[in-house]
Amino acid sequence: MGHVSHKLNNAFEGALAGGGDPATSPLYVFGPFLRLIVVGGVASVTFGASVWLVILTVAVVSAMYRLVMQWVTDGSGGSGLSEEEFGPWAAKINAAITFVEYTLTFLVSMAAMVTFIADRVPVLNEILIFNIQYRTLVAIALSVLTGWLVNRGPKMAARTFGPATAGVLALLWAMIIATIIKYGLHLPDFNLQAFSPEYIHYTLGGYVRILAVMTGIEVFANMVAAYDGTEAEKGKKAFNSLLIIMGTTGATMLVVGPVIKDLSNPLLEEVSVFTQTMDQLLPAPLPYLGTLVGIAVLMSASAAAAQGLQNLSLGLSERRYIPPILGKRNEYQVADKPVWIQVVLVALVFLLFGTNEETYLAIYAAGVFVLLSMTGWAVAKRLLRQVRENFNINTALLIVGTIIAAVMTTGATGIIFVERFFEGAWTYLIFIPMLYVMFGYTRKQLGEPSAALDYLGRLDASNLAGFGFGQLKPASGVAAAKPGSPDELRWEPAPIAESKWRHQSFNLDKVAVLLDGSDYAAQALPWVKLYCQRTGAQLTLLSSIKTKLAEGSDEFEKKFAERQSYLDKVQKELQDDGVNVDVAIRSGFIADATQMLVHEKHIDIVVTSTRGKSGELNWTSSGVSQKLIQKINQPIFLVQASADGSIAPAKLERILVPLDGSIFSERVLPYARSLAQVFGSELILLSVPAVPEPEDYSAPSTLIEDIRKKAEAEMENFLDAVARSLRESDIKVRTMVTGTLPARTIVNVGKEEDVDMIMSTSRGRGGLELFMVGSKAQRIVEQSEKNVFMIPIRDRPR
């Protein structure tokens, strides 16, 4: 997540930092609204009722968020649905909707922006090819540019988009003042006839179409921690920031809205109704400057949505709801991959459905109100709990008001889904369950986050501040609870816990080595020779012949004879050195042949080099090594083959054994014990604390240092307990607790200590599972020059 560069001093700074999204809404919500009621011939009756309903909704939701800002002063206000209070389902639902909303914010803002551009450059509305307009290509190009800028870090984004929110506030107030000067102050009429059976459909339909003015309002609850002052002062400043933005939006709706209705032609598709009104209200060249401001702020809203997705992804990654690769920071310390995914999705949608913002407003508003209704009920639940604990009349009255807000937002959600179900709202029934399942699957595969990462993930969200533009939202969708004391954190398992793996030793009496006739594969031979000479293990030389020709064909027989001759030669050399060895040649793929041989001969370990006949690293190219880890349960020893084919001397003086404190990782110990006893090796037990360095978080460095020291002490105790059990067998053992990122630390320590082997467990993931959650073992093999001994561990045997 981004670092807090400075605190916000006052409410106006906060309005500029978080108000880009809601402040832009008047620029595009009037068009769809007016088209509905003008075409229906009901504008004179329903216009005012729809607008006043929206103003009432803004008021009750703002009052509801005032409560959130008073309670949750760590900046994790969000929707109020915390995993800690409501369970994992709340976090997954909230994160899924938030992900969709960020993408829709990007989509709608970019679509509205190209509409503003096309208002001044009408040629962009013409069709280029395959019913694709020029404006679609402009939207895609600007989406890519926005993604590139955001992925270069918050400083770049702030410099590019910082003034935009101030510009749109100035534009809206210029429109308000110009309206009053030219036409006086005439607020919309509230006609009760709008709620009669004849008109209610249009009234509610119009209400639904302008509810997008509520987008981004929740960001101010997330920004509380970004202000200076006491907790009460922070909450008050954040609420005042909300009032500045929503007050401006509401004033525009009430004062300028009637003039937009009277002066513009909503059926004129070439120019938006806001631009039409701006041209008549403001003297030249202000309308053109207004267009530039509108373009800038809408682009900034897209950028803010992209940055919001970055922060959400970091939070979800820390809480282990998404694959680590999606939370990986680039050189600018931001998660860039989610933004590029977002840009690709937006580009595809533009190509398929065009760049008319009205196309997407229905699902845009639907998601906003799902989140707002959840907030309402979460606030009501907290108030009810307070009343049960300590009844007072003020809290009881607040409950009534909050329930009214919750009912209104829930009702609005229902209206949106009924009114706009077939116009896009139905997609939530697909996207949300799909994302919910993905989040749950990833969490199940990766496991619960450590106490420290869980705590720091929440703490980091509470310290995230804006960078002067748009809607910057911490990952509160997964961490909406105030962090507790670091003194209460616990690491698993307890350092004195015993496991059966610490006292066991596995004999590896049957060894298979994979050979394909190449010098690369032959680099594994010195290792199996050394091991078999020391232990007397039975060795099998396994090879396979891949061919599309059937067995018995001339070509197959020729290849078989060549391979047999090669293996016979290797067998004789090994037998001369005292190794008990036999040969097996199979047809088909080597991974399948290995799997069959393991079952037939009860092989204990498979040895292969990391390069085959092609010379490519066969782990990174989805070759033999990667397929083996998915197919067999036996240990796999990967000998790092040199590119020039030279064979390094076989020795096993130092072995690096990474342990993360879990029983899962301890399953490597019986093999480490066995090899250390055979070769007299020194074991280096390494643990990487699940607490990154202070610079990786926005929380105070002293606090993170204290948490890290506690984690290091716990892990040192754990490693000491493991080391004691190994020393009982007269094995030389050293322990190390260091580093941050596990795979990188393991690789670096292996190099610094000049170890001969790294031993690690692996989940044996493949296909979608490997893509989704990644593999620490894979990263070790890819990045290290050391040999790697991997033990596949599966939930179910194969």
PDB file of C-alpha atoms in Angstrom, residues 361-457:
ATOM      1  CA  LEU A 361     -24.798   3.514 -15.038  1.00  0.00           C
ATOM      2  CA  ALA A 362     -27.356   0.903 -13.987  1.00  0.00           C
ATOM      3  CA  ILE A 363     -24.863  -1.646 -12.692  1.00  0.00           C
ATOM      4  CA  TYR A 364     -22.694   1.204 -11.427  1.00  0.00           C
ATOM      5  CA  ALA A 365     -25.456   2.529  -9.163  1.00  0.00           C
ATOM      6  CA  ALA A 366     -26.570  -0.992  -8.187  1.00  0.00           C
ATOM      7  CA  GLY A 367     -23.218  -1.851  -6.643  1.00  0.00           C
ATOM      8  CA  VAL A 368     -22.998   1.493  -4.861  1.00  0.00           C
ATOM      9  CA  PHE A 369     -26.302   0.912  -3.141  1.00  0.00           C
ATOM     10  CA  VAL A 370     -25.582  -2.676  -2.237  1.00  0.00           C
ATOM     11  CA  LEU A 371     -22.554  -1.378  -0.320  1.00  0.00           C
ATOM     12  CA  LEU A 372     -24.503   1.527   1.188  1.00  0.00           C
ATOM     13  CA  SER A 373     -27.318  -0.744   2.354  1.00  0.00           C
ATOM     14  CA  MET A 374     -24.828  -3.125   3.938  1.00  0.00           C
ATOM     15  CA  THR A 375     -23.295  -0.156   5.717  1.00  0.00           C
ATOM     16  CA  GLY A 376     -26.684   0.863   7.032  1.00  0.00           C
ATOM     17  CA  TRP A 377     -27.446  -2.534   8.521  1.00  0.00           C
ATOM     18  CA  ALA A 378     -23.919  -2.880   9.935  1.00  0.00           C
ATOM     19  CA  VAL A 379     -24.309   0.491  11.692  1.00  0.00           C
ATOM     20  CA  ALA A 380     -27.751  -0.503  12.979  1.00  0.00           C
ATOM     21  CA  LYS A 381     -26.345  -3.743  14.369  1.00  0.00           C
ATOM     22  CA  ARG A 382     -23.615  -1.883  16.250  1.00  0.00           C
ATOM     23  CA  LEU A 383     -26.136   0.567  17.692  1.00  0.00           C
ATOM     24  CA  LEU A 384     -28.395  -2.264  18.822  1.00  0.00           C
ATOM     25  CA  ARG A 385     -25.436  -3.864  20.578  1.00  0.00           C
ATOM     26  CA  GLN A 386     -24.685  -0.588  22.318  1.00  0.00           C
ATOM     27  CA  VAL A 387     -28.305  -0.268  23.449  1.00  0.00           C
ATOM     28  CA  ARG A 388     -28.286  -3.768  24.899  1.00  0.00           C
ATOM     29  CA  GLU A 389     -25.102  -2.991  26.798  1.00  0.00           C
ATOM     30  CA  ASN A 390     -26.114   0.472  27.998  1.00  0.00           C
ATOM     31  CA  PHE A 391     -29.556   1.811  27.106  1.00  0.00           C
ATOM     32  CA  ASN A 392     -30.071   5.543  26.569  1.00  0.00           C
ATOM     33  CA  ILE A 393     -32.673   7.494  24.653  1.00  0.00           C
ATOM     34  CA  ASN A 394     -30.168   9.186  22.301  1.00  0.00           C
ATOM     35  CA  THR A 395     -28.846   5.864  21.053  1.00  0.00           C
ATOM     36  CA  ALA A 396     -32.381   4.565  20.651  1.00  0.00           C
ATOM     37  CA  LEU A 397     -33.256   7.567  18.487  1.00  0.00           C
ATOM     38  CA  LEU A 398     -30.096   7.017  16.458  1.00  0.00           C
ATOM     39  CA  ILE A 399     -31.207   3.445  15.841  1.00  0.00           C
ATOM     40  CA  VAL A 400     -34.484   4.703  14.410  1.00  0.00           C
ATOM     41  CA  GLY A 401     -32.668   7.115  12.109  1.00  0.00           C
ATOM     42  CA  THR A 402     -30.138   4.505  11.035  1.00  0.00           C
ATOM     43  CA  ILE A 403     -32.821   1.927  10.312  1.00  0.00           C
ATOM     44  CA  ILE A 404     -34.595   4.538   8.191  1.00  0.00           C
ATOM     45  CA  ALA A 405     -31.315   5.081   6.286  1.00  0.00           C
ATOM     46  CA  ALA A 406     -30.805   1.328   5.935  1.00  0.00           C
ATOM     47  CA  VAL A 407     -34.377   0.829   4.711  1.00  0.00           C
ATOM     48  CA  MET A 408     -34.023   3.694   2.219  1.00  0.00           C
ATOM     49  CA  THR A 409     -30.747   2.434   0.787  1.00  0.00           C
ATOM     50  CA  THR A 410     -31.999  -1.155   0.710  1.00  0.00           C
ATOM     51  CA  GLY A 411     -35.188   0.040  -0.970  1.00  0.00           C
ATOM     52  CA  ALA A 412     -33.135   1.992  -3.483  1.00  0.00           C
ATOM     53  CA  THR A 413     -31.108  -1.150  -4.158  1.00  0.00           C
ATOM     54  CA  GLY A 414     -34.289  -3.104  -4.801  1.00  0.00           C
ATOM     55  CA  ILE A 415     -35.670  -0.394  -7.073  1.00  0.00           C
ATOM     56  CA  ILE A 416     -32.427  -0.308  -9.070  1.00  0.00           C
ATOM     57  CA  PHE A 417     -32.401  -4.048  -9.568  1.00  0.00           C
ATOM     58  CA  VAL A 418     -36.074  -4.103 -10.584  1.00  0.00           C
ATOM     59  CA  GLU A 419     -35.852  -1.049 -12.837  1.00  0.00           C
ATOM     60  CA  ARG A 420     -32.539  -1.850 -14.486  1.00  0.00           C
ATOM     61  CA  PHE A 421     -32.282  -5.618 -14.113  1.00  0.00           C
ATOM     62  CA  PHE A 422     -32.260  -6.342 -17.840  1.00  0.00           C
ATOM     63  CA  GLU A 423     -30.082  -3.303 -18.538  1.00  0.00           C
ATOM     64  CA  GLY A 424     -27.103  -4.733 -16.699  1.00  0.00           C
ATOM     65  CA  ALA A 425     -27.951  -5.131 -13.006  1.00  0.00           C
ATOM     66  CA  TRP A 426     -28.328  -8.877 -13.564  1.00  0.00           C
ATOM     67  CA  THR A 427     -24.566  -9.158 -14.046  1.00  0.00           C
ATOM     68  CA  TYR A 428     -24.066  -8.928 -10.272  1.00  0.00           C
ATOM     69  CA  LEU A 429     -25.702 -12.349 -10.005  1.00  0.00           C
ATOM     70  CA  ILE A 430     -22.749 -13.674 -12.019  1.00  0.00           C
ATOM     71  CA  PHE A 431     -19.800 -11.517 -11.002  1.00  0.00           C
ATOM     72  CA  ILE A 432     -20.289 -11.530  -7.230  1.00  0.00           C
ATOM     73  CA  PRO A 433     -20.687 -15.327  -6.797  1.00  0.00           C
ATOM     74  CA  MET A 434     -17.762 -15.881  -9.178  1.00  0.00           C
ATOM     75  CA  LEU A 435     -15.451 -13.561  -7.234  1.00  0.00           C
ATOM     76  CA  TYR A 436     -16.752 -14.911  -3.917  1.00  0.00           C
ATOM     77  CA  VAL A 437     -15.794 -18.451  -4.938  1.00  0.00           C
ATOM     78  CA  MET A 438     -12.391 -17.297  -6.208  1.00  0.00           C
ATOM     79  CA  PHE A 439     -11.607 -15.488  -2.942  1.00  0.00           C
ATOM     80  CA  GLY A 440     -12.688 -18.509  -0.894  1.00  0.00           C
ATOM     81  CA  TYR A 441     -10.707 -20.935  -3.049  1.00  0.00           C
ATOM     82  CA  THR A 442      -7.534 -18.880  -2.762  1.00  0.00           C
ATOM     83  CA  ARG A 443      -7.896 -18.475   1.023  1.00  0.00           C
ATOM     84  CA  LYS A 444      -8.426 -22.223   1.370  1.00  0.00           C
ATOM     85  CA  GLN A 445      -5.293 -22.987  -0.658  1.00  0.00           C
ATOM     86  CA  LEU A 446      -3.075 -20.410   1.043  1.00  0.00           C
ATOM     87  CA  GLY A 447      -4.512 -20.797   4.537  1.00  0.00           C
ATOM     88  CA  GLU A 448      -5.297 -18.150   7.117  1.00  0.00           C
ATOM     89  CA  PRO A 449      -2.848 -15.231   7.296  1.00  0.00           C
ATOM     90  CA  SER A 450      -0.485 -15.124  10.216  1.00  0.00           C
ATOM     91  CA  ALA A 451      -1.560 -13.058  13.187  1.00  0.00           C
ATOM     92  CA  ALA A 452       1.112 -10.491  12.401  1.00  0.00           C
ATOM     93  CA  LEU A 453       0.185 -10.083   8.739  1.00  0.00           C
ATOM     94  CA  ASP A 454      -3.483  -9.978   9.628  1.00  0.00           C
ATOM     95  CA  TYR A 455      -2.846  -7.270  12.207  1.00  0.00           C
ATOM     96  CA  LEU A 456      -0.533  -5.264   9.965  1.00  0.00           C
ATOM     97  CA  GLY A 457      -2.897  -5.546   7.021  1.00  0.00           C
TER      98      GLY A 457
END
